[in-house]
Short mmCIF file of C-alpha atoms in Angstrom, two decimals:
data_model
loop_
_atom_site.label_atom_id
_atom_site.label_comp_id
_atom_site.label_asym_id
_atom_site.label_seq_id
_atom_site.Cartn_x
_atom_site.Cartn_y
_atom_site.Cartn_z
CA UNK A 148 107.98 114.45 89.71
CA UNK A 149 104.65 115.61 88.30
CA UNK A 150 104.85 118.04 85.42
CA UNK A 151 102.98 121.25 84.74
CA UNK A 152 99.25 120.63 84.47
CA UNK A 153 96.90 122.68 82.33
CA UNK A 154 93.17 122.54 81.64
CA UNK A 155 91.22 122.46 79.51
CA UNK A 156 93.26 121.00 76.64
CA UNK A 157 90.90 122.36 73.99
CA UNK A 158 88.31 125.15 73.97
CA UNK A 159 86.06 126.49 71.23
CA UNK A 160 84.13 129.70 71.86
CA UNK A 161 82.33 132.42 69.92
CA UNK A 162 83.89 135.86 69.65
CA UNK A 163 82.95 138.20 72.48
CA UNK A 164 82.58 135.26 74.89
CA UNK A 165 84.81 134.80 77.92
CA UNK A 166 87.21 131.96 78.62
CA UNK A 167 89.52 130.94 81.44
CA UNK A 168 92.53 128.64 81.52
CA UNK A 169 94.03 127.00 84.58
CA UNK A 170 97.62 126.03 85.35
CA UNK A 171 99.20 124.06 88.18
CA UNK A 172 103.00 124.40 88.13
CA UNK A 173 105.60 121.96 89.38
CA UNK A 174 105.62 121.88 93.17
CA UNK A 175 108.13 124.31 94.63
CA UNK A 176 108.59 126.35 91.47
CA UNK A 177 108.47 130.02 92.35
CA UNK A 178 108.21 131.41 88.83
CA UNK A 179 105.24 130.87 86.52
CA UNK A 180 104.81 132.01 82.91
CA UNK A 181 101.93 132.25 80.47
CA UNK A 182 102.77 132.20 76.76
CA UNK A 183 100.63 132.64 73.66
CA UNK A 184 101.63 130.70 70.56
CA UNK A 185 99.84 131.72 67.37
CA UNK A 186 100.10 129.30 64.47
CA UNK A 187 103.34 129.80 62.55
CA UNK A 188 104.97 131.88 65.27
CA UNK A 189 107.07 131.20 68.34
CA UNK A 190 105.59 131.38 71.83
CA UNK A 191 105.23 134.94 73.13
CA UNK A 192 105.39 135.72 76.84
CA UNK A 193 102.16 137.23 78.14
CA UNK A 194 102.88 137.41 81.86
CA UNK A 195 105.46 136.21 84.38
CA UNK A 196 104.82 135.72 88.09
CA UNK A 197 107.34 135.40 90.88
CA UNK A 198 105.41 133.69 93.68
CA UNK A 199 102.12 135.65 93.60
CA UNK A 200 103.59 138.91 92.28
CA UNK A 201 103.76 140.03 88.64
CA UNK A 202 107.31 140.40 87.30
CA UNK A 203 106.55 141.20 83.65
CA UNK A 204 103.20 141.77 81.94
CA UNK A 205 104.43 144.17 79.27
CA UNK A 206 102.97 142.08 76.42
CA UNK A 207 99.64 141.26 78.06
CA UNK A 208 96.68 142.98 76.32
CA UNK A 209 95.28 144.30 79.55
CA UNK A 210 92.03 145.54 78.07
CA UNK A 211 90.88 141.95 77.62
CA UNK A 212 93.38 139.61 79.29
CA UNK A 213 93.88 139.14 83.01
CA UNK A 214 95.83 136.67 85.09
CA UNK A 215 96.26 135.88 88.72
CA UNK A 216 98.30 133.53 90.83
CA UNK A 217 96.68 133.28 94.19
CA UNK A 218 98.77 131.93 97.06
CA UNK A 219 101.73 131.67 94.71
CA UNK A 220 100.77 128.26 93.33
CA UNK A 221 97.98 127.76 90.75
CA UNK A 222 97.29 130.40 88.14
CA UNK A 223 94.34 131.39 85.97
CA UNK A 224 94.46 133.30 82.67
CA UNK A 225 91.22 134.90 81.49
CA UNK A 226 90.17 136.47 78.22
CA UNK A 227 87.10 138.72 78.25
CA UNK A 228 85.82 139.34 75.60
CA UNK A 229 87.59 137.05 73.13
CA UNK A 230 88.47 138.15 69.59
CA UNK A 231 89.17 136.04 66.52
CA UNK A 232 92.89 136.87 66.75
CA UNK A 233 93.06 135.25 70.20
CA UNK A 234 92.93 131.81 68.57
CA UNK A 235 96.18 130.23 69.69
CA UNK A 236 97.79 127.70 72.00
CA UNK A 237 98.19 129.04 75.53
CA UNK A 238 101.15 127.52 77.29
CA UNK A 239 101.94 127.63 80.97
CA UNK A 240 105.48 127.05 82.22
CA UNK A 241 107.25 127.13 85.55
CA UNK A 242 110.82 127.36 86.76
CA UNK A 243 112.50 126.99 90.10
CA UNK A 244 113.94 130.50 90.15
CA UNK A 245 113.56 133.85 88.43
CA UNK A 246 116.65 133.39 86.28
CA UNK A 247 116.45 133.29 82.51
CA UNK A 248 119.19 130.62 82.50
CA UNK A 249 116.89 128.37 84.54
CA UNK A 250 115.04 125.65 82.63
CA UNK A 251 111.37 126.38 82.07
CA UNK A 252 109.08 123.34 82.21
CA UNK A 253 106.00 123.54 80.04
CA UNK A 254 102.52 122.13 80.28
CA UNK A 255 100.75 120.62 77.26
CA UNK A 256 98.91 123.86 76.48
CA UNK A 257 95.31 124.83 75.83
CA UNK A 258 94.30 125.17 72.19
CA UNK A 259 91.75 127.97 71.89
CA UNK A 260 89.63 128.46 68.80
CA UNK A 261 87.54 131.63 68.58
CA UNK A 262 84.78 131.50 65.95
CA UNK B 189 112.44 143.53 70.99
CA UNK B 190 115.02 140.80 70.45
CA UNK B 191 115.01 139.18 66.98
CA UNK B 192 115.56 135.41 67.06
CA UNK B 193 115.69 133.68 63.68
CA UNK B 194 115.59 129.95 63.05
CA UNK B 195 116.40 128.17 59.82
CA UNK B 196 115.28 126.26 57.97
CA UNK B 197 111.58 126.67 58.70
CA UNK B 198 111.00 122.99 57.98
CA UNK B 199 112.86 120.01 56.61
CA UNK B 200 112.31 116.39 55.74
CA UNK B 201 115.08 113.83 56.21
CA UNK B 202 115.33 110.10 55.75
CA UNK B 203 115.68 107.85 58.77
CA UNK B 204 119.36 107.46 59.58
CA UNK B 205 120.41 110.81 58.10
CA UNK B 206 122.09 113.39 60.27
CA UNK B 207 120.81 116.95 60.23
CA UNK B 208 121.34 120.34 61.78
CA UNK B 209 119.48 123.62 62.19
CA UNK B 210 120.46 127.15 63.11
CA UNK B 211 119.31 129.73 65.63
CA UNK B 212 120.55 133.30 65.07
CA UNK B 213 120.32 136.18 67.53
CA UNK B 214 121.91 139.60 68.11
CA UNK B 215 125.39 139.03 69.51
CA UNK B 216 125.18 142.02 71.82
CA UNK B 217 123.57 141.69 75.28
CA UNK B 218 123.41 137.88 75.28
CA UNK B 219 122.66 136.05 78.53
CA UNK B 220 121.19 132.60 77.82
CA UNK B 221 119.91 130.39 75.02
CA UNK B 222 117.45 127.51 75.35
CA UNK B 223 116.59 124.69 72.94
CA UNK B 224 113.22 122.92 73.21
CA UNK B 225 111.65 120.02 71.34
CA UNK B 226 107.88 120.18 70.84
CA UNK B 227 106.07 117.10 69.60
CA UNK B 228 102.49 117.44 68.43
CA UNK B 229 99.94 117.24 71.26
CA UNK B 230 102.69 117.11 73.90
CA UNK B 231 104.45 119.59 76.17
CA UNK B 232 107.56 121.37 74.89
CA UNK B 233 110.54 119.49 76.30
CA UNK B 234 113.69 121.27 77.41
CA UNK B 235 116.82 120.04 75.63
CA UNK B 236 119.62 122.44 76.56
CA UNK B 237 120.37 125.73 78.30
CA UNK B 238 123.56 127.39 77.12
CA UNK B 239 125.23 130.50 78.45
CA UNK B 240 128.94 130.52 77.58
CA UNK B 241 130.60 131.19 74.24
CA UNK B 242 131.94 127.91 72.89
CA UNK B 243 129.52 125.83 74.98
CA UNK B 244 128.82 122.38 73.60
CA UNK B 245 126.10 120.19 75.07
CA UNK B 246 125.01 116.66 74.22
CA UNK B 247 122.00 114.49 75.05
CA UNK B 248 122.04 111.12 73.34
CA UNK B 249 122.09 111.70 69.58
CA UNK B 250 121.35 115.42 69.91
CA UNK B 251 124.01 118.04 70.48
CA UNK B 252 124.23 121.83 70.37
CA UNK B 253 126.92 124.46 70.07
CA UNK B 254 126.91 128.15 70.91
CA UNK B 255 128.81 131.09 69.42
CA UNK B 256 127.85 134.27 71.26
CA UNK B 257 130.41 136.46 69.46
CA UNK B 258 128.78 135.90 66.08
CA UNK B 259 125.28 135.27 67.45
CA UNK B 260 124.31 131.74 66.52
CA UNK B 261 123.69 128.26 67.87
CA UNK B 262 123.55 124.98 65.98
CA UNK B 263 121.50 121.95 66.92
CA UNK B 264 122.66 118.62 65.49
CA UNK B 265 120.80 115.33 65.34
CA UNK B 266 122.89 112.29 64.46
CA UNK B 267 121.17 109.34 62.79
CA UNK B 268 117.65 110.78 62.79
CA UNK B 269 114.82 108.51 63.90
CA UNK B 270 111.07 108.89 63.30
CA UNK B 271 110.61 109.76 66.99
CA UNK B 272 112.80 112.83 66.42
CA UNK B 273 109.99 114.33 64.33
CA UNK B 274 109.00 117.52 66.15
CA UNK B 275 109.32 121.28 66.09
CA UNK B 276 112.62 122.48 67.57
CA UNK B 277 112.39 125.87 69.27
CA UNK B 278 115.20 128.20 70.20
CA UNK B 279 114.71 130.92 72.85
CA UNK B 280 117.11 133.69 73.86
CA UNK B 281 117.40 136.10 76.77
CA UNK B 282 119.43 139.27 76.36
CA UNK B 283 119.93 139.98 80.05
CA UNK B 284 120.01 143.74 80.60
CA UNK B 285 117.48 143.53 83.40
CA UNK B 286 114.94 141.47 81.47
CA UNK B 287 114.02 137.91 82.43
CA UNK B 288 112.01 137.41 79.25
CA UNK B 289 112.77 134.64 76.74
CA UNK B 290 112.22 135.50 73.09
CA UNK B 291 111.40 132.46 70.96
CA UNK B 292 112.13 131.85 67.31
CA UNK B 293 109.44 130.44 65.05
CA UNK B 294 110.93 126.97 65.22
CA UNK B 295 112.22 124.38 62.77
CA UNK B 296 109.77 121.60 61.98
CA UNK B 297 111.60 118.31 61.40
CA UNK B 298 109.95 115.32 59.75
CA UNK B 299 111.90 112.05 59.68
CA UNK B 300 110.71 109.67 56.98
CA UNK B 301 110.98 105.96 57.87
#
């Protein structure tokens, strides 16, 4: 079974530039998550999709971050414009169901550096 | 916001030693607890999902226990090996209509050959 795929693995940009990350979840997984992990902290949920609908985006900075999951499969997370404090690892995860006792499977993450 | 604490923040052990770390969380409104292992440059790997008070789970040399009444979980590694070196993350969901997992900051384990 193929795992969660993410690209790119690394990205370096200047502040005020835009950046986009892509995620392909495990086939058949209805729920998809984007997390932000800042150095020294635990991953923080940014947004959760159930199929192509948003379940929870309460911690997404909506003035600069956006995400979509077209057709309920792949997802894209965008930052526009980036700030220095957005430097972090962005993790995508998927699970079979929308149940917090369901195992979440993670991709390798995208390490973003904002200069 | 749920407060999930992990201790210690980091530790170094000799190969062959056994070790354990703690995840603490509010004992009220508990629904599920997850343990993950995250090696550098790799994807976080799911170890255990625990939901019931008194749960004990085992995977090879790694095991975990859960006490929901007092709000903690222990992760044990028996006979540590260099390949066990990783950050171990704990994540908790409180239920109450939320599907969100709240992660601790992790325990970074280094096993010295």
